[in-house]
Amino acid sequence: MLGICGLSSYFFVVDEPVGRDARPADGLGAAAAPRDISSRAADPAPLTVRELFPSAKEVQVDTDQSAYELLKTQESADCDLVAEGDIATVLADAGCSQFVRGTLRSPTGLYLATAGIVNLADEAGATAAREKIKTIVDAGEGRFRGLAAGRGTEAVTLASAQAGWHVRGHFLIYCVVAKTDGKTIGADDLFARQILSDMIEVYLRGKVLDKRAISASTTPGPSSPAQPG
């Protein structure tokens, strides 16, 4: 887990995205009416694969950049699949009801990432979980799990993979990153840091959940079936 704290801690302090992260989510206008996503009671619609990954083939984080290749998706109520060790316990205590995640290949093909959103009971629990997870990771007592997507993607499931996480409303967003060749990612790896930022801050938090947090997203589209492994 070398360098995981240095990478993941970035997402604990960025509450006002800047630069590329400051762009509004696609389709969000200034006049959009806000929706309450502070709790599952106020926002009961479950997450779906289609909501997170509308394209079955790619994730376009920025129109000026090459897309990430989407290799596999998973939607499940089995929250133990998301993490192991004490992190799994924290998510259960925070009322995890389901999650959606996907495994992607970076535009260069040199990195793999599993990125997803966990559906928790309320914002207070999500925020508390975020803080507890940092302590757990620092102590080496748990980790987020990557999702293998076929031959050549096993590296994203290894303990050496790096992770980042953040919250938005009653959701916890996370991403696990690994080099395709399985080599350890250094704490100063700017490419890994950019992937974490792309997936967590720009895409899942700044696009997917910002769309949910307006009135037009009251009923997310029907679920797409998870791709076979």
Short mmCIF file of C-alpha atoms in Angstrom, two decimals:
data_model
loop_
_atom_site.label_atom_id
_atom_site.label_comp_id
_atom_site.label_asym_id
_atom_site.label_seq_id
_atom_site.Cartn_x
_atom_site.Cartn_y
_atom_site.Cartn_z
CA MET A 1 0.00 0.00 0.00
CA LEU A 2 3.01 2.25 -0.51
CA GLY A 3 2.05 5.87 -0.99
CA ILE A 4 -1.67 5.30 -0.62
CA CYS A 5 -2.04 7.96 2.05
CA GLY A 6 -0.34 10.60 -0.01
CA LEU A 7 -2.64 9.94 -2.95
CA SER A 8 -5.88 9.38 -1.12
CA SER A 9 -5.50 12.27 1.32
CA TYR A 10 -5.81 14.66 -1.61
CA PHE A 11 -9.51 13.96 -1.72
CA PHE A 12 -10.05 14.84 1.90
CA VAL A 13 -9.09 18.46 1.40
CA VAL A 14 -10.49 19.32 -2.03
CA ASP A 15 -14.02 20.57 -1.41
CA GLU A 16 -13.96 23.29 -4.08
CA PRO A 17 -12.60 21.80 -7.33
CA VAL A 18 -10.29 24.04 -9.32
CA GLY A 19 -9.03 24.12 -12.89
CA ARG A 20 -10.29 21.21 -14.95
CA ASP A 21 -12.28 19.94 -11.95
CA ALA A 22 -14.20 23.23 -11.73
CA ARG A 23 -16.17 22.59 -14.93
CA PRO A 24 -19.90 22.06 -14.33
CA ALA A 25 -21.34 18.63 -15.02
CA ASP A 26 -22.69 18.14 -18.52
CA GLY A 27 -26.26 19.35 -18.83
CA LEU A 28 -26.31 21.23 -15.53
CA GLY A 29 -27.56 24.77 -16.01
CA ALA A 30 -27.51 27.64 -13.53
CA ALA A 31 -31.33 27.52 -13.26
CA ALA A 32 -31.50 23.80 -12.42
CA ALA A 33 -33.53 23.07 -9.30
CA PRO A 34 -31.54 21.28 -6.58
CA ARG A 35 -32.55 17.91 -5.18
CA ASP A 36 -31.86 16.67 -1.68
CA ILE A 37 -29.36 13.81 -1.80
CA SER A 38 -28.33 14.10 1.85
CA SER A 39 -29.99 10.80 2.75
CA ARG A 40 -31.41 7.67 1.16
CA ALA A 41 -34.78 8.57 2.72
CA ALA A 42 -34.84 11.76 0.65
CA ASP A 43 -33.17 10.15 -2.37
CA PRO A 44 -34.45 6.56 -2.50
CA ALA A 45 -33.76 5.71 -6.16
CA PRO A 46 -30.96 3.13 -6.29
CA LEU A 47 -27.80 3.65 -8.30
CA THR A 48 -27.71 1.93 -11.68
CA VAL A 49 -25.01 0.95 -14.12
CA ARG A 50 -26.57 3.20 -16.74
CA GLU A 51 -26.47 6.18 -14.40
CA LEU A 52 -22.74 5.80 -13.79
CA PHE A 53 -21.71 4.43 -17.16
CA PRO A 54 -24.16 5.47 -19.90
CA SER A 55 -21.79 4.16 -22.55
CA ALA A 56 -21.03 0.46 -22.37
CA LYS A 57 -17.64 1.02 -24.01
CA GLU A 58 -15.98 4.12 -22.57
CA VAL A 59 -15.94 6.92 -20.01
CA GLN A 60 -15.36 10.40 -21.41
CA VAL A 61 -14.07 12.51 -18.53
CA ASP A 62 -13.12 15.53 -20.63
CA THR A 63 -14.00 16.21 -24.25
CA ASP A 64 -10.47 17.50 -24.79
CA GLN A 65 -8.92 14.21 -23.63
CA SER A 66 -9.00 10.63 -24.86
CA ALA A 67 -11.65 8.43 -23.25
CA TYR A 68 -11.04 5.65 -20.74
CA GLU A 69 -11.98 2.20 -22.06
CA LEU A 70 -14.73 0.62 -19.95
CA LEU A 71 -13.93 -3.07 -19.50
CA LYS A 72 -16.52 -4.33 -17.03
CA THR A 73 -19.31 -3.07 -14.75
CA GLN A 74 -20.96 -4.44 -11.65
CA GLU A 75 -24.08 -3.50 -9.70
CA SER A 76 -24.72 -5.37 -6.46
CA ALA A 77 -26.27 -5.25 -3.00
CA ASP A 78 -23.39 -7.35 -1.64
CA CYS A 79 -21.36 -4.52 -0.10
CA ASP A 80 -18.64 -6.93 1.06
CA LEU A 81 -17.43 -6.94 -2.55
CA VAL A 82 -16.38 -3.29 -2.30
CA ALA A 83 -13.78 -3.57 0.44
CA GLU A 84 -12.14 -5.92 2.90
CA GLY A 85 -11.01 -5.68 6.50
CA ASP A 86 -12.28 -2.87 8.69
CA ILE A 87 -13.39 -0.78 5.70
CA ALA A 88 -16.08 -3.37 4.96
CA THR A 89 -17.31 -3.03 8.55
CA VAL A 90 -17.38 0.78 8.31
CA LEU A 91 -19.47 0.66 5.13
CA ALA A 92 -21.90 -1.81 6.69
CA ASP A 93 -22.24 0.37 9.79
CA ALA A 94 -22.94 3.37 7.54
CA GLY A 95 -25.91 1.53 6.02
CA CYS A 96 -24.52 0.38 2.68
CA SER A 97 -27.42 -0.91 0.60
CA GLN A 98 -25.74 -1.33 -2.81
CA PHE A 99 -22.95 -0.14 -5.05
CA VAL A 100 -22.10 0.29 -8.71
CA ARG A 101 -18.54 0.12 -10.03
CA GLY A 102 -16.65 -0.28 -13.25
CA THR A 103 -13.13 -1.24 -14.28
CA LEU A 104 -11.42 0.89 -16.89
CA ARG A 105 -8.18 1.07 -18.84
CA SER A 106 -6.41 4.42 -19.07
CA PRO A 107 -6.09 6.06 -22.51
CA THR A 108 -2.38 5.12 -22.57
CA GLY A 109 -3.14 1.51 -21.65
CA LEU A 110 -0.57 1.63 -18.84
CA TYR A 111 -3.00 1.85 -15.90
CA LEU A 112 -6.16 0.10 -14.74
CA ALA A 113 -8.77 1.57 -12.42
CA THR A 114 -11.87 0.37 -10.62
CA ALA A 115 -14.15 3.31 -9.81
CA GLY A 116 -17.53 3.25 -8.13
CA ILE A 117 -20.12 4.75 -5.82
CA VAL A 118 -21.40 3.19 -2.60
CA ASN A 119 -24.97 3.96 -1.49
CA LEU A 120 -25.00 4.78 2.24
CA ALA A 121 -27.82 5.82 4.56
CA ASP A 122 -27.05 9.51 4.99
CA GLU A 123 -24.48 12.24 4.54
CA ALA A 124 -23.39 12.23 8.18
CA GLY A 125 -22.61 8.53 7.98
CA ALA A 126 -20.80 8.93 4.67
CA THR A 127 -18.64 11.73 6.07
CA ALA A 128 -17.84 9.73 9.19
CA ALA A 129 -16.97 6.71 7.04
CA ARG A 130 -14.61 8.81 4.91
CA GLU A 131 -12.67 9.87 7.99
CA LYS A 132 -12.58 6.37 9.50
CA ILE A 133 -11.33 4.85 6.26
CA LYS A 134 -8.25 7.08 6.28
CA THR A 135 -7.32 5.80 9.76
CA ILE A 136 -7.89 2.20 8.66
CA VAL A 137 -5.79 2.57 5.52
CA ASP A 138 -2.99 4.29 7.44
CA ALA A 139 -2.94 1.32 9.81
CA GLY A 140 -3.06 -1.26 7.01
CA GLU A 141 -6.25 -2.79 8.40
CA GLY A 142 -8.38 -2.73 5.26
CA ARG A 143 -8.51 -1.75 1.60
CA PHE A 144 -10.87 -1.17 -1.31
CA ARG A 145 -11.13 -4.03 -3.77
CA GLY A 146 -10.54 -3.73 -7.48
CA LEU A 147 -12.71 -5.59 -9.98
CA ALA A 148 -10.87 -7.86 -12.40
CA ALA A 149 -12.14 -7.62 -15.96
CA GLY A 150 -10.52 -10.58 -17.65
CA ARG A 151 -7.02 -11.65 -18.51
CA GLY A 152 -4.42 -8.94 -18.07
CA THR A 153 -6.42 -6.92 -15.52
CA GLU A 154 -5.47 -8.81 -12.36
CA ALA A 155 -3.20 -5.98 -11.18
CA VAL A 156 -6.18 -3.86 -10.12
CA THR A 157 -7.10 -6.50 -7.52
CA LEU A 158 -3.67 -6.59 -5.83
CA ALA A 159 -2.96 -5.12 -2.41
CA SER A 160 -0.35 -2.85 -4.01
CA ALA A 161 -3.06 -0.92 -5.87
CA GLN A 162 -3.58 2.67 -4.73
CA ALA A 163 -6.90 4.20 -3.75
CA GLY A 164 -8.71 7.48 -3.22
CA TRP A 165 -12.18 8.28 -1.93
CA HIS A 166 -14.55 11.17 -1.28
CA VAL A 167 -18.23 11.80 -0.47
CA ARG A 168 -21.16 13.61 -2.06
CA GLY A 169 -24.46 13.55 -0.17
CA HIS A 170 -25.18 10.05 1.13
CA PHE A 171 -22.74 8.47 -1.33
CA LEU A 172 -19.12 7.44 -0.92
CA ILE A 173 -17.09 7.59 -4.13
CA TYR A 174 -13.89 5.58 -4.50
CA CYS A 175 -11.30 4.55 -7.04
CA VAL A 176 -8.54 1.94 -7.05
CA VAL A 177 -5.62 2.40 -9.48
CA ALA A 178 -2.86 -0.01 -10.55
CA LYS A 179 -0.26 -0.24 -13.26
CA THR A 180 -1.18 -2.79 -15.91
CA ASP A 181 2.17 -4.54 -15.45
CA GLY A 182 1.55 -4.91 -11.71
CA LYS A 183 4.51 -2.77 -10.67
CA THR A 184 4.12 -0.68 -7.51
CA ILE A 185 2.89 2.88 -7.98
CA GLY A 186 5.12 5.45 -6.31
CA ALA A 187 3.69 8.19 -4.11
CA ASP A 188 4.87 10.78 -6.65
CA ASP A 189 3.21 9.12 -9.65
CA LEU A 190 1.35 12.03 -11.28
CA PHE A 191 -0.43 9.78 -13.78
CA ALA A 192 -2.02 7.71 -11.00
CA ARG A 193 -3.00 10.90 -9.18
CA GLN A 194 -4.62 12.26 -12.34
CA ILE A 195 -6.63 9.07 -12.80
CA LEU A 196 -7.90 9.30 -9.23
CA SER A 197 -8.86 12.92 -9.80
CA ASP A 198 -10.51 12.12 -13.14
CA MET A 199 -12.61 9.29 -11.75
CA ILE A 200 -13.51 10.65 -8.31
CA GLU A 201 -13.59 14.43 -8.54
CA VAL A 202 -14.33 15.14 -12.18
CA TYR A 203 -16.47 12.22 -13.28
CA LEU A 204 -18.30 10.43 -10.44
CA ARG A 205 -18.60 13.39 -8.06
CA GLY A 206 -18.62 16.29 -10.52
CA LYS A 207 -20.74 14.75 -13.26
CA VAL A 208 -22.71 11.68 -12.13
CA LEU A 209 -23.72 12.83 -8.65
CA ASP A 210 -24.11 16.48 -9.61
CA LYS A 211 -26.65 15.34 -12.19
CA ARG A 212 -28.49 13.34 -9.55
CA ALA A 213 -28.57 16.42 -7.32
CA ILE A 214 -30.95 18.33 -9.61
CA SER A 215 -34.67 17.87 -10.17
CA ALA A 216 -34.19 16.42 -13.65
CA SER A 217 -32.46 13.39 -12.11
CA THR A 218 -35.32 12.36 -9.83
CA THR A 219 -35.68 9.05 -11.64
CA PRO A 220 -32.37 7.73 -12.97
CA GLY A 221 -32.63 5.60 -16.12
CA PRO A 222 -33.27 1.85 -15.91
CA SER A 223 -30.37 -0.34 -15.00
CA SER A 224 -28.16 -1.85 -17.66
CA PRO A 225 -27.13 -5.43 -16.95
CA ALA A 226 -23.64 -5.87 -15.57
CA GLN A 227 -21.20 -7.05 -18.19
CA PRO A 228 -20.18 -10.72 -17.88
CA GLY A 229 -16.79 -11.47 -16.39
#
